[in-house]
Every structure is written in structure tokens, then in C-alpha cells.
Amino acid sequence: MTDRAGAAEFTGRSEHTITIQTSPKRRAQGSGWPAPISGPEGVLLYPLDELAAAIEGIAEASRARVHSITLDGDPDELIPALEFRALIDAKASTWSKYVDMSKAAWGRGEDGYLPRPDLEEPSPKRGVIRYWKRHRVEHWINSRPGRGAGAGPPVRTEATGPTAAKYRRVMAAIRQDISEGIFAPGQRLPSEATLGTRYAVSLTTVRRALTELRREGVLSRSDDGIVAAPNTPPHDA
């Protein structure tokens, strides 16, 4: 289950759209969206599996209008979860929901919402790192639940999503600078403009990278500005 904000992120729609499409009136008109359930303190909750079914139905109606993608490279090459997530431009929280929805099926040796990983290995810190063969990632992207016009975040490639590729490179560069002691724990980072010059990207790209790193706990906000956190949290990919 998830709340309205989570449902909006999961489906790639606004909270206003979620409210309208799941209302009794719209459901009676055949919107196909699930009815919310009243949770603690009256918070409305939405079943993730029913949301997935709803966006899959919408995708089926518009599938013919969506172009398929082709991933260059060895079709049997293993792609890590971070690269998989970047290709569909999914936030870390959205990806975690996809994984949670899939684990039960994976445990049975089957595909879940996400395809079953071709390889899992322990992370150096904690958790596991998962990998998929390139051709299986391509197939899932071209037939995934929620694929379709307006039915989830658009697929990003180097040609169609350079900004996504750039901000992820900036995230990696900042992580490396922290690990090498260039930005010490608790030290205030340079200004956004300075970081933009350092990494040769726009302010928009810098801001997105900083936002994602704060969300992951790599950076934090203090009275002095954005600082490097004491420890980079483990990442379960």
C-alpha cells in the first residue's frame, strides 16, 4: 500500500489526477483505477498491485503509439540495478517499490513486476547488488507494466535523456570527491555555481544531483548549507 503522494510517483501522475481518477464518480464511469482504503488517521492508501494493473490497462490502450527502444551492446552483458534504474529514469524510492513488488515472485524463481535478476551478489557494505542481461532489460522496457503515453516516467537514453545521464555522473563525481577526502564529513560544499563549473554542467543538473544525494543520505542540509554526511549509507541495489 502507498499514500496519495506515493501513488502519484508510482504512476507518474499528479496527486490531483490520482484523487480524480480514484473517486467514486470516475470509477463508476470506468476509469479502471482502484478505490482508496482509509488508513491510520484517515489517510487514504492505495494497493500497489492494483495501481500496477490500472496503468498496465492504460498502457495497452496506447501501446501502438509508443516507440520501442534498442539498447546497443552485447545482449548478454549484465546490467547493474543502477543502470537499469537510470534507463527508466526511476527515483530511488520508486525503484524500491518495484523491487518490493517483485521479491515474492523472485523467491519462487519467477519474474515479478521486474524481471528476475540474472545475478545477485553481496554488496561490499550491506544488502545485495542485482544484475540483468541487457536483452532482458530491453524486453521489459518495451513491454513493461505502465508503459505507454502518460503511463509512467519516460524511458531515457543518451539521445533522449542527456540531463539524466549528466546528473548521475555528477552524483558519482561528488561521491568520489567525498571518498577521496576532497569534501570532508561535515564540510560545507561549494556553491551550486562553483560545482557547475567544477563538473562542467548546468545549475539545473547540479541541483538535481544534490537533491538525489540528500535523499540518499550522502549529503545533508545544515545552517551553513549543504554538507557531506558523516557516512555514506549502504545502498541496496
C-alpha positions as semicolon CSV with decimal commas, in nm:
position;residue;x (nm);y (nm);z (nm)
1;M;0,000;0,000;0,000
2;T;0,106;0,358;-0,053
3;D;-0,038;0,704;0,015
4;R;-0,154;0,954;-0,247
5;A;0,193;1,104;-0,294
6;G;0,341;0,756;-0,341
7;A;0,064;0,662;-0,584
8;A;0,138;0,975;-0,786
9;E;0,510;0,895;-0,802
10;F;0,448;0,529;-0,881
11;T;0,212;0,603;-1,171
12;G;0,384;0,917;-1,299
13;R;0,077;1,135;-1,243
14;S;-0,009;1,428;-1,018
15;E;-0,178;1,382;-0,682
16;H;-0,475;1,576;-0,823
17;T;-0,510;1,320;-1,103
18;I;-0,495;1,034;-0,852
19;T;-0,773;1,196;-0,648
20;I;-0,994;1,239;-0,954
21;Q;-0,932;0,901;-1,118
22;T;-0,989;0,705;-0,795
23;S;-1,303;0,896;-0,697
24;P;-1,632;0,701;-0,684
25;K;-1,765;0,903;-0,981
26;R;-1,470;0,829;-1,209
27;R;-1,455;0,464;-1,107
28;A;-1,826;0,432;-1,183
29;Q;-1,751;0,575;-1,527
30;G;-1,494;0,300;-1,581
31;S;-1,165;0,472;-1,503
32;G;-1,019;0,135;-1,401
33;W;-0,837;0,288;-1,104
34;P;-0,853;0,122;-0,759
35;A;-1,062;0,252;-0,473
36;P;-0,857;0,402;-0,191
37;I;-0,868;0,246;0,154
38;S;-0,888;0,454;0,469
39;G;-0,569;0,408;0,672
40;P;-0,447;0,542;1,008
41;E;-0,576;0,889;1,093
42;G;-0,793;0,888;0,781
43;V;-0,501;0,881;0,536
44;L;-0,609;0,728;0,205
45;L;-0,399;0,432;0,093
46;Y;-0,376;0,266;-0,248
47;P;-0,285;-0,100;-0,325
48;L;0,033;-0,105;-0,536
49;D;-0,067;-0,419;-0,726
50;E;-0,398;-0,262;-0,828
51;L;-0,221;0,058;-0,934
52;A;0,013;-0,151;-1,149
53;A;-0,287;-0,323;-1,307
54;A;-0,452;0,013;-1,374
55;I;-0,154;0,165;-1,552
56;E;-0,100;-0,157;-1,748
57;G;-0,457;-0,127;-1,878
58;I;-0,394;0,232;-1,981
59;A;-0,068;0,128;-2,147
60;E;-0,241;-0,140;-2,351
61;A;-0,475;0,122;-2,496
62;S;-0,187;0,341;-2,612
63;R;0,089;0,086;-2,675
64;A;0,075;0,126;-3,052
65;R;0,167;0,494;-3,019
66;V;0,486;0,428;-2,824
67;H;0,814;0,358;-3,000
68;S;1,029;0,070;-2,880
69;I;1,391;0,123;-2,784
70;T;1,703;-0,074;-2,871
71;L;1,993;-0,098;-2,625
72;D;2,327;-0,112;-2,801
73;G;2,587;-0,362;-2,684
74;D;2,620;-0,732;-2,606
75;P;2,266;-0,861;-2,539
76;D;2,402;-1,100;-2,274
77;E;2,605;-0,835;-2,091
78;L;2,493;-0,792;-1,730
79;I;2,349;-0,451;-1,640
80;P;2,353;-0,346;-1,270
81;A;2,042;-0,216;-1,098
82;L;2,169;0,143;-1,101
83;E;2,198;0,138;-1,480
84;F;1,859;-0,033;-1,515
85;R;1,704;0,236;-1,294
86;A;1,873;0,513;-1,495
87;L;1,733;0,377;-1,821
88;I;1,375;0,416;-1,696
89;D;1,457;0,736;-1,503
90;A;1,308;0,593;-1,182
91;K;1,372;0,760;-0,849
92;A;1,533;0,550;-0,576
93;S;1,204;0,532;-0,386
94;T;1,012;0,422;-0,697
95;W;1,274;0,158;-0,778
96;S;1,250;0,025;-0,421
97;K;0,874;-0,015;-0,467
98;Y;0,929;-0,205;-0,791
99;V;1,174;-0,435;-0,612
100;D;0,938;-0,488;-0,316
101;M;0,657;-0,578;-0,556
102;S;0,882;-0,835;-0,723
103;K;1,057;-1,012;-0,435
104;A;0,784;-1,268;-0,367
105;A;0,786;-1,384;-0,731
106;W;1,165;-1,383;-0,740
107;G;1,163;-1,610;-0,436
108;R;0,956;-1,858;-0,639
109;G;1,205;-1,838;-0,926
110;E;0,966;-1,628;-1,140
111;D;0,955;-1,279;-1,285
112;G;0,774;-1,025;-1,072
113;Y;0,686;-0,667;-1,163
114;L;1,056;-0,651;-1,255
115;P;1,219;-0,945;-1,430
116;R;1,400;-1,190;-1,202
117;P;1,769;-1,088;-1,174
118;D;2,020;-1,298;-1,366
119;L;2,277;-1,248;-1,091
120;E;2,272;-1,138;-0,727
121;E;2,585;-1,083;-0,523
122;P;2,651;-0,937;-0,177
123;S;2,715;-0,564;-0,163
124;P;3,052;-0,462;-0,011
125;K;2,857;-0,269;0,252
126;R;2,514;-0,424;0,304
127;G;2,234;-0,579;0,102
128;V;2,271;-0,717;-0,248
129;I;2,363;-0,593;-0,594
130;R;2,141;-0,724;-0,873
131;Y;2,218;-0,762;-1,243
132;W;2,007;-0,833;-1,554
133;K;2,111;-0,933;-1,906
134;R;2,083;-0,643;-2,148
135;H;1,833;-0,816;-2,379
136;R;1,601;-0,889;-2,084
137;V;1,612;-0,525;-1,974
138;E;1,532;-0,414;-2,328
139;H;1,239;-0,656;-2,350
140;W;1,099;-0,540;-2,015
141;I;1,126;-0,173;-2,108
142;N;0,943;-0,236;-2,436
143;S;0,662;-0,432;-2,272
144;R;0,665;-0,321;-1,909
145;P;0,355;-0,265;-1,696
146;G;0,271;0,102;-1,715
147;R;0,446;0,154;-2,047
148;G;0,252;0,390;-2,268
149;A;0,170;0,754;-2,320
150;G;0,150;0,915;-1,978
151;A;0,166;0,579;-1,802
152;G;0,485;0,633;-1,606
153;P;0,822;0,803;-1,634
154;P;0,958;0,810;-1,991
155;V;1,246;0,584;-2,086
156;R;1,573;0,778;-2,103
157;T;1,859;0,711;-2,339
158;E;2,177;0,906;-2,411
159;A;1,994;1,053;-2,711
160;T;1,667;1,141;-2,536
161;G;1,779;1,195;-2,179
162;P;2,121;1,364;-2,160
163;T;2,026;1,558;-1,848
164;A;1,953;1,235;-1,661
165;A;2,290;1,094;-1,765
166;K;2,466;1,415;-1,661
167;Y;2,318;1,447;-1,314
168;R;2,400;1,083;-1,240
169;R;2,760;1,148;-1,346
170;V;2,769;1,447;-1,111
171;M;2,634;1,229;-0,829
172;A;2,912;0,977;-0,892
173;A;3,174;1,253;-0,905
174;I;3,060;1,403;-0,573
175;R;3,062;1,058;-0,412
176;Q;3,419;1,008;-0,534
177;D;3,525;1,351;-0,407
178;I;3,385;1,262;-0,065
179;S;3,559;0,923;-0,061
180;E;3,889;1,090;-0,156
181;G;3,854;1,349;0,120
182;I;3,810;1,649;-0,109
183;F;3,482;1,711;0,071
184;A;3,530;1,603;0,432
185;P;3,239;1,485;0,652
186;G;3,055;1,788;0,784
187;Q;3,231;2,021;0,540
188;R;3,017;2,267;0,351
189;L;3,015;2,203;-0,022
190;P;3,098;2,486;-0,265
191;S;2,815;2,688;-0,415
192;E;2,598;2,543;-0,691
193;A;2,765;2,774;-0,940
194;T;3,110;2,655;-0,834
195;L;3,002;2,291;-0,856
196;G;2,857;2,357;-1,201
197;T;3,192;2,491;-1,316
198;R;3,382;2,206;-1,149
199;Y;3,175;1,936;-1,319
200;A;3,100;2,134;-1,639
201;V;2,720;2,111;-1,609
202;S;2,426;2,348;-1,569
203;L;2,284;2,468;-1,237
204;T;1,973;2,257;-1,303
205;T;2,185;1,944;-1,329
206;V;2,379;2,032;-1,012
207;R;2,059;2,092;-0,817
208;R;1,910;1,762;-0,923
209;A;2,227;1,575;-0,829
210;L;2,236;1,745;-0,487
211;T;1,869;1,667;-0,428
212;E;1,918;1,298;-0,507
213;L;2,229;1,275;-0,288
214;R;2,044;1,438;0,002
215;R;1,758;1,192;-0,046
216;E;2,007;0,904;-0,028
217;G;2,174;1,046;0,283
218;V;2,509;1,117;0,118
219;L;2,460;1,490;0,178
220;S;2,259;1,679;0,438
221;R;2,150;2,036;0,498
222;S;2,287;2,237;0,791
223;D;2,270;2,601;0,896
224;D;2,576;2,662;0,680
225;G;2,437;2,496;0,368
226;I;2,480;2,154;0,205
227;V;2,741;1,938;0,379
228;A;2,886;1,590;0,332
229;A;2,724;1,342;0,571
230;P;2,948;1,157;0,821
231;N;2,898;0,823;0,646
232;T;2,758;0,730;0,307
233;P;2,461;0,500;0,376
234;P;2,461;0,147;0,230
235;H;2,267;0,115;-0,093
236;D;2,063;-0,196;-0,167
237;A;2,061;-0,213;-0,545
